[in-house]
Tab-separated table of C-alpha atoms in Angstrom:
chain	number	residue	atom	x	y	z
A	1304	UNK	CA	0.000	0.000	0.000
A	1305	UNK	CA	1.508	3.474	-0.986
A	1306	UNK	CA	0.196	6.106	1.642
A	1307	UNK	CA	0.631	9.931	0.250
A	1308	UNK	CA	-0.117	13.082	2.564
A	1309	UNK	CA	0.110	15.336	-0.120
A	1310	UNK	CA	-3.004	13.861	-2.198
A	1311	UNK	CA	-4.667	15.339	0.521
A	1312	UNK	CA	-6.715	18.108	-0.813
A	1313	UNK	CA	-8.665	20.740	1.463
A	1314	UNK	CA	-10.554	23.735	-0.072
A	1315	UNK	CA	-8.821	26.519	1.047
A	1316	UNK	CA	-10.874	28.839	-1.164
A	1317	UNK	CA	-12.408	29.090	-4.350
A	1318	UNK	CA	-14.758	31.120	-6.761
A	1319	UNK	CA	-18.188	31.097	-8.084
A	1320	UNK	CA	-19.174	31.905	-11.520
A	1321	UNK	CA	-21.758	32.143	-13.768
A	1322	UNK	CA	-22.203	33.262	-17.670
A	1323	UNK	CA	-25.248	32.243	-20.441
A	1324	UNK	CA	-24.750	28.700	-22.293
A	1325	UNK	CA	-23.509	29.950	-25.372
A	1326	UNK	CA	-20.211	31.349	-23.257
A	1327	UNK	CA	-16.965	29.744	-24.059
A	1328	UNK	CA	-16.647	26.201	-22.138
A	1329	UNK	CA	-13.452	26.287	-20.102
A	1330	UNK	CA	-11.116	23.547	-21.156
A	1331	UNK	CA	-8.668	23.083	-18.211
A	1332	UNK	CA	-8.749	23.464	-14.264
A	1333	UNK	CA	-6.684	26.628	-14.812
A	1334	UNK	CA	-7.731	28.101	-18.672
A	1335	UNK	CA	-8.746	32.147	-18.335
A	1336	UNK	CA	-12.897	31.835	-18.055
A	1337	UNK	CA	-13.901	34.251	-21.361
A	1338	UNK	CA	-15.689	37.444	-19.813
A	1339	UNK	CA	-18.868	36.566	-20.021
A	1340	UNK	CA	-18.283	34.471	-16.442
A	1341	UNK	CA	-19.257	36.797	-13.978
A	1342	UNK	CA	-18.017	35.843	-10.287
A	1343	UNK	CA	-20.575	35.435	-7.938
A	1344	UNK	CA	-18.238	36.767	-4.726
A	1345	UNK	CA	-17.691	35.828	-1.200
A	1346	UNK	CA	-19.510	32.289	-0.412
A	1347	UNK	CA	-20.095	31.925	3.007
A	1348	UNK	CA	-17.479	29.195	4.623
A	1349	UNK	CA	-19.834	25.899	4.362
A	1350	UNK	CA	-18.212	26.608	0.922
A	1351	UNK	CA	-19.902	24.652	-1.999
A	1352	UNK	CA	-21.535	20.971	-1.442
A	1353	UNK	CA	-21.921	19.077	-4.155
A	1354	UNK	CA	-24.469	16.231	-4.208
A	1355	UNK	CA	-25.128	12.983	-6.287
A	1356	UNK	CA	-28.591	11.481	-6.060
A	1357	UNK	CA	-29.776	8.299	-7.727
A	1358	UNK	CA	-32.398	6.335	-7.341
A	1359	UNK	CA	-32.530	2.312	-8.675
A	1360	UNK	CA	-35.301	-0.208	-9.214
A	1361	UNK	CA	-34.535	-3.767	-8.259
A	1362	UNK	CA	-35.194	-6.487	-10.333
A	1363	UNK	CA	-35.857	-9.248	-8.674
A	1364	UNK	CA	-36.326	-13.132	-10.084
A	1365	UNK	CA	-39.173	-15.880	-9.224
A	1366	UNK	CA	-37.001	-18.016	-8.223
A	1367	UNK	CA	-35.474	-17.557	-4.767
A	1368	UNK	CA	-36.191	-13.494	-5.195
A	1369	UNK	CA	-32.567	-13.309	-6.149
A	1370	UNK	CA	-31.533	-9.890	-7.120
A	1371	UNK	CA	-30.647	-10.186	-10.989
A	1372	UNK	CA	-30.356	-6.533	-11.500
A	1373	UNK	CA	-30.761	-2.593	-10.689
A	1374	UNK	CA	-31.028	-0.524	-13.160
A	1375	UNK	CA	-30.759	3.693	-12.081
A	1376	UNK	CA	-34.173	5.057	-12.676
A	1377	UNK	CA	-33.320	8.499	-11.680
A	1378	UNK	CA	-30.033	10.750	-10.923
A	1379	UNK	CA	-29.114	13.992	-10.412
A	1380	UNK	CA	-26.231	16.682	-9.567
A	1381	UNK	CA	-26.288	19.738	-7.332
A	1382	UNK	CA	-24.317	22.349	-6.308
A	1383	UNK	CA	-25.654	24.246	-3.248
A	1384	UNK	CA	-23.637	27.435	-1.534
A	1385	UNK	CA	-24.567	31.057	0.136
A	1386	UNK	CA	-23.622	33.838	-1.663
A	1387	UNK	CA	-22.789	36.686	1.287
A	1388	UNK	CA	-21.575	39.012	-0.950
A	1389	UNK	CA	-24.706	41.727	-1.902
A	1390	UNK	CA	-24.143	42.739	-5.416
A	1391	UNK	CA	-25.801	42.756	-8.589
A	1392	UNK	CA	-24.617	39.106	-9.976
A	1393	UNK	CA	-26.159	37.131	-6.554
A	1394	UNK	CA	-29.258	38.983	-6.025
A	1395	UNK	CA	-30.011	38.488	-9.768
A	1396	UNK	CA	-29.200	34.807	-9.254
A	1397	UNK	CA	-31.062	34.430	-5.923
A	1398	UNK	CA	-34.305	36.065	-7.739
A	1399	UNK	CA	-34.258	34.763	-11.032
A	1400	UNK	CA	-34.401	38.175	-12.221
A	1401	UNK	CA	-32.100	41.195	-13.511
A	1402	UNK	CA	-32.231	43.923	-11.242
A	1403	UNK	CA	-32.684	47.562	-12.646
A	1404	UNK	CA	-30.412	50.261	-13.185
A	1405	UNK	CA	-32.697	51.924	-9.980
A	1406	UNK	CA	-31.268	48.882	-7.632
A	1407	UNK	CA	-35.056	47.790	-7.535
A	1408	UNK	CA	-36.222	43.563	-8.595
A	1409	UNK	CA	-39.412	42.221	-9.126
A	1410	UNK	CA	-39.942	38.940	-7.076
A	1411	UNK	CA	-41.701	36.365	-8.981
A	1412	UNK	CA	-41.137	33.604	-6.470
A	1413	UNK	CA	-41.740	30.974	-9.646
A	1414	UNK	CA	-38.907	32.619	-11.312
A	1415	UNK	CA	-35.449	30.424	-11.829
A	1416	UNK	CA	-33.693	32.666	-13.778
A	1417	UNK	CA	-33.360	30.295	-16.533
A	1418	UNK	CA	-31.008	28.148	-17.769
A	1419	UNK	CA	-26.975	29.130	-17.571
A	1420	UNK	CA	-23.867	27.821	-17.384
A	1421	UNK	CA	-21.711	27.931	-13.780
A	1422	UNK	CA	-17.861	27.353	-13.054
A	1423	UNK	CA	-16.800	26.387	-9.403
A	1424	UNK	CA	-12.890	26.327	-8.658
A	1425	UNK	CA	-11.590	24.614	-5.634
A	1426	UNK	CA	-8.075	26.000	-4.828
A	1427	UNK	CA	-5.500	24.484	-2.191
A	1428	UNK	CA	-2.381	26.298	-3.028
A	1429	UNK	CA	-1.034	25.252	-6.372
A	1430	UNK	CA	-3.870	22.616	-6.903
A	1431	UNK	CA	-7.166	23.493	-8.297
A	1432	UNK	CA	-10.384	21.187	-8.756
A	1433	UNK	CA	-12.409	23.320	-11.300
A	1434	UNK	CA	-15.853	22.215	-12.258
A	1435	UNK	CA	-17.989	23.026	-15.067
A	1436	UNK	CA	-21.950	22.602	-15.446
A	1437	UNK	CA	-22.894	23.499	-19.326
A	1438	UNK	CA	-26.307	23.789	-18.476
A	1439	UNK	CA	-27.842	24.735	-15.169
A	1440	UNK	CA	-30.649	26.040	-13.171
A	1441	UNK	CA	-31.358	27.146	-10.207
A	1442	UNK	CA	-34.215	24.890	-8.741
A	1443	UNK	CA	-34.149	26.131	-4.901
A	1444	UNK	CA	-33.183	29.057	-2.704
A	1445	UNK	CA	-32.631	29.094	0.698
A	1446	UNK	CA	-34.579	31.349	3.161
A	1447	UNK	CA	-33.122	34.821	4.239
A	1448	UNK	CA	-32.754	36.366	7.770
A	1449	UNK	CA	-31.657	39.766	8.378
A	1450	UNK	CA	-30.215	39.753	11.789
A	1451	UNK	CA	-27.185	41.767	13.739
A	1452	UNK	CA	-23.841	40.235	13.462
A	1453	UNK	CA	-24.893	37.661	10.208
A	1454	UNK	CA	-24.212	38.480	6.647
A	1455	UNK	CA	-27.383	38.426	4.472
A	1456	UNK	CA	-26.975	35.467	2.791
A	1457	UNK	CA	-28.333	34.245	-0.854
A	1458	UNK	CA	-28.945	30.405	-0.917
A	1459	UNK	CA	-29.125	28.698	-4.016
A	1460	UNK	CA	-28.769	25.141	-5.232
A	1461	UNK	CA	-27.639	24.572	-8.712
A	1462	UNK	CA	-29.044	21.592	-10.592
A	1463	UNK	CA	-26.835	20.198	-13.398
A	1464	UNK	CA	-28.708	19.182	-16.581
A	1465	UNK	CA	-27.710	16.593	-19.059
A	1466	UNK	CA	-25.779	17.834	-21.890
A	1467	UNK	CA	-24.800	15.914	-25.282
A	1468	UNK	CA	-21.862	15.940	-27.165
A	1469	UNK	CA	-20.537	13.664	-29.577
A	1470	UNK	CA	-21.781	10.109	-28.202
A	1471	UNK	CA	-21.024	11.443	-24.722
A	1472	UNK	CA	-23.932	12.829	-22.121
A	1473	UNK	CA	-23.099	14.111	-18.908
A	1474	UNK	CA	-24.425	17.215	-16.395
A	1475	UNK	CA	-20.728	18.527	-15.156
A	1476	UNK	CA	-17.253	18.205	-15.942
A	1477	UNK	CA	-14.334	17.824	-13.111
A	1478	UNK	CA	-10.703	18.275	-14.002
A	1479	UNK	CA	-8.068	17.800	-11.055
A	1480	UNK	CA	-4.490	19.706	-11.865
A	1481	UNK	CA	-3.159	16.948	-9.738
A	1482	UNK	CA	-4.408	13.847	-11.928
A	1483	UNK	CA	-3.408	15.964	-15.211
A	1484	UNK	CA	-0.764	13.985	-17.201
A	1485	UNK	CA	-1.193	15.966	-20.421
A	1486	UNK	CA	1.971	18.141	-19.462
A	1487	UNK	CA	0.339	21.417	-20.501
């Protein structure tokens, strides 16, 4: 067994970003995001969770009820984080809305904002994790609480849809600068 401390990764800090689905896919953990990726700020420090659900149906035989299979029925990806930073990009995210040039929104609780595409980079010193959803939505918010002492936070989970390309379908990408052995 080869034991390694230093393939221990811990996210020290990261970013947050967001741009429409016809902006420039990033193709590395550390390529420049086009300008169309606006940063979504400070997160609060229970940083960014990501979550894999799936569900399975189990097929079972007549004879003996052995198990003979278990197909996924359903699956999903989310990203869920607190934006703590007040600014145009998160409250327009939060509300599914753009907010006008008069600072004002109109809440339409039903509103998702739509469709978009978000980056999330996990940094620990030299090593980044980046990840990339193509096509995403925000499908819940978080309640908000205006109290002394707290930032006013802006709680959203991200839900990753399929995307195709070529023969290959998937809701996120992942690249790890540690596991990269193209040498670039």
């Amino acid at each position: 067994m080869s034991l390694n401390s230093e393939n221990v990764r811990v996210a020290v800090t990261g970013a947050a970003y967001v741009a429409t689905t016809t902006a420039t896919a990033p193709t590395t953990a550390t390529s420049a995001l086009g300008v169309d990726y606006k940063d979504l700020g400070y997160i609060s420090d229970g940083g960014i969770t990501e979550t894999r659900d799936r569900s399975t149906n189990q097929i079972r035989a007549w004879q003996n009820s052995a198990l003979v299979r278990e197909p996924v029925t359903e699956s999903s990806i989310t990203y869920n984080f607190v934006m703590i930073e007040t600014k145009k990009e998160t409250v327009a995210e939060y509300y599914g809305t753009t907010v006008a040039a008069d600072g004002s929104i109109k809440i339409d609780p039903g509103k998702t904002g739509g469709r978009k595409s978000y980056v999330f980079d996990v940094i620990d010193g030299d090593e980044v994790i980046r990840i990339y959803v193509p096509n995403g939505e925000v499908t819940e918010v978080g309640d908000q609480t205006y109290v002394n002492g707290d930032p006013i936070g802006y709680e959203i989970t991200v839900t990753g849809y399929a995307t195709t390309v070529g023969d290959e379908v998937y809701s996120a990408v992942k690249w790890y600068t540690s596991l990269d052995t193209t040498g670039a």
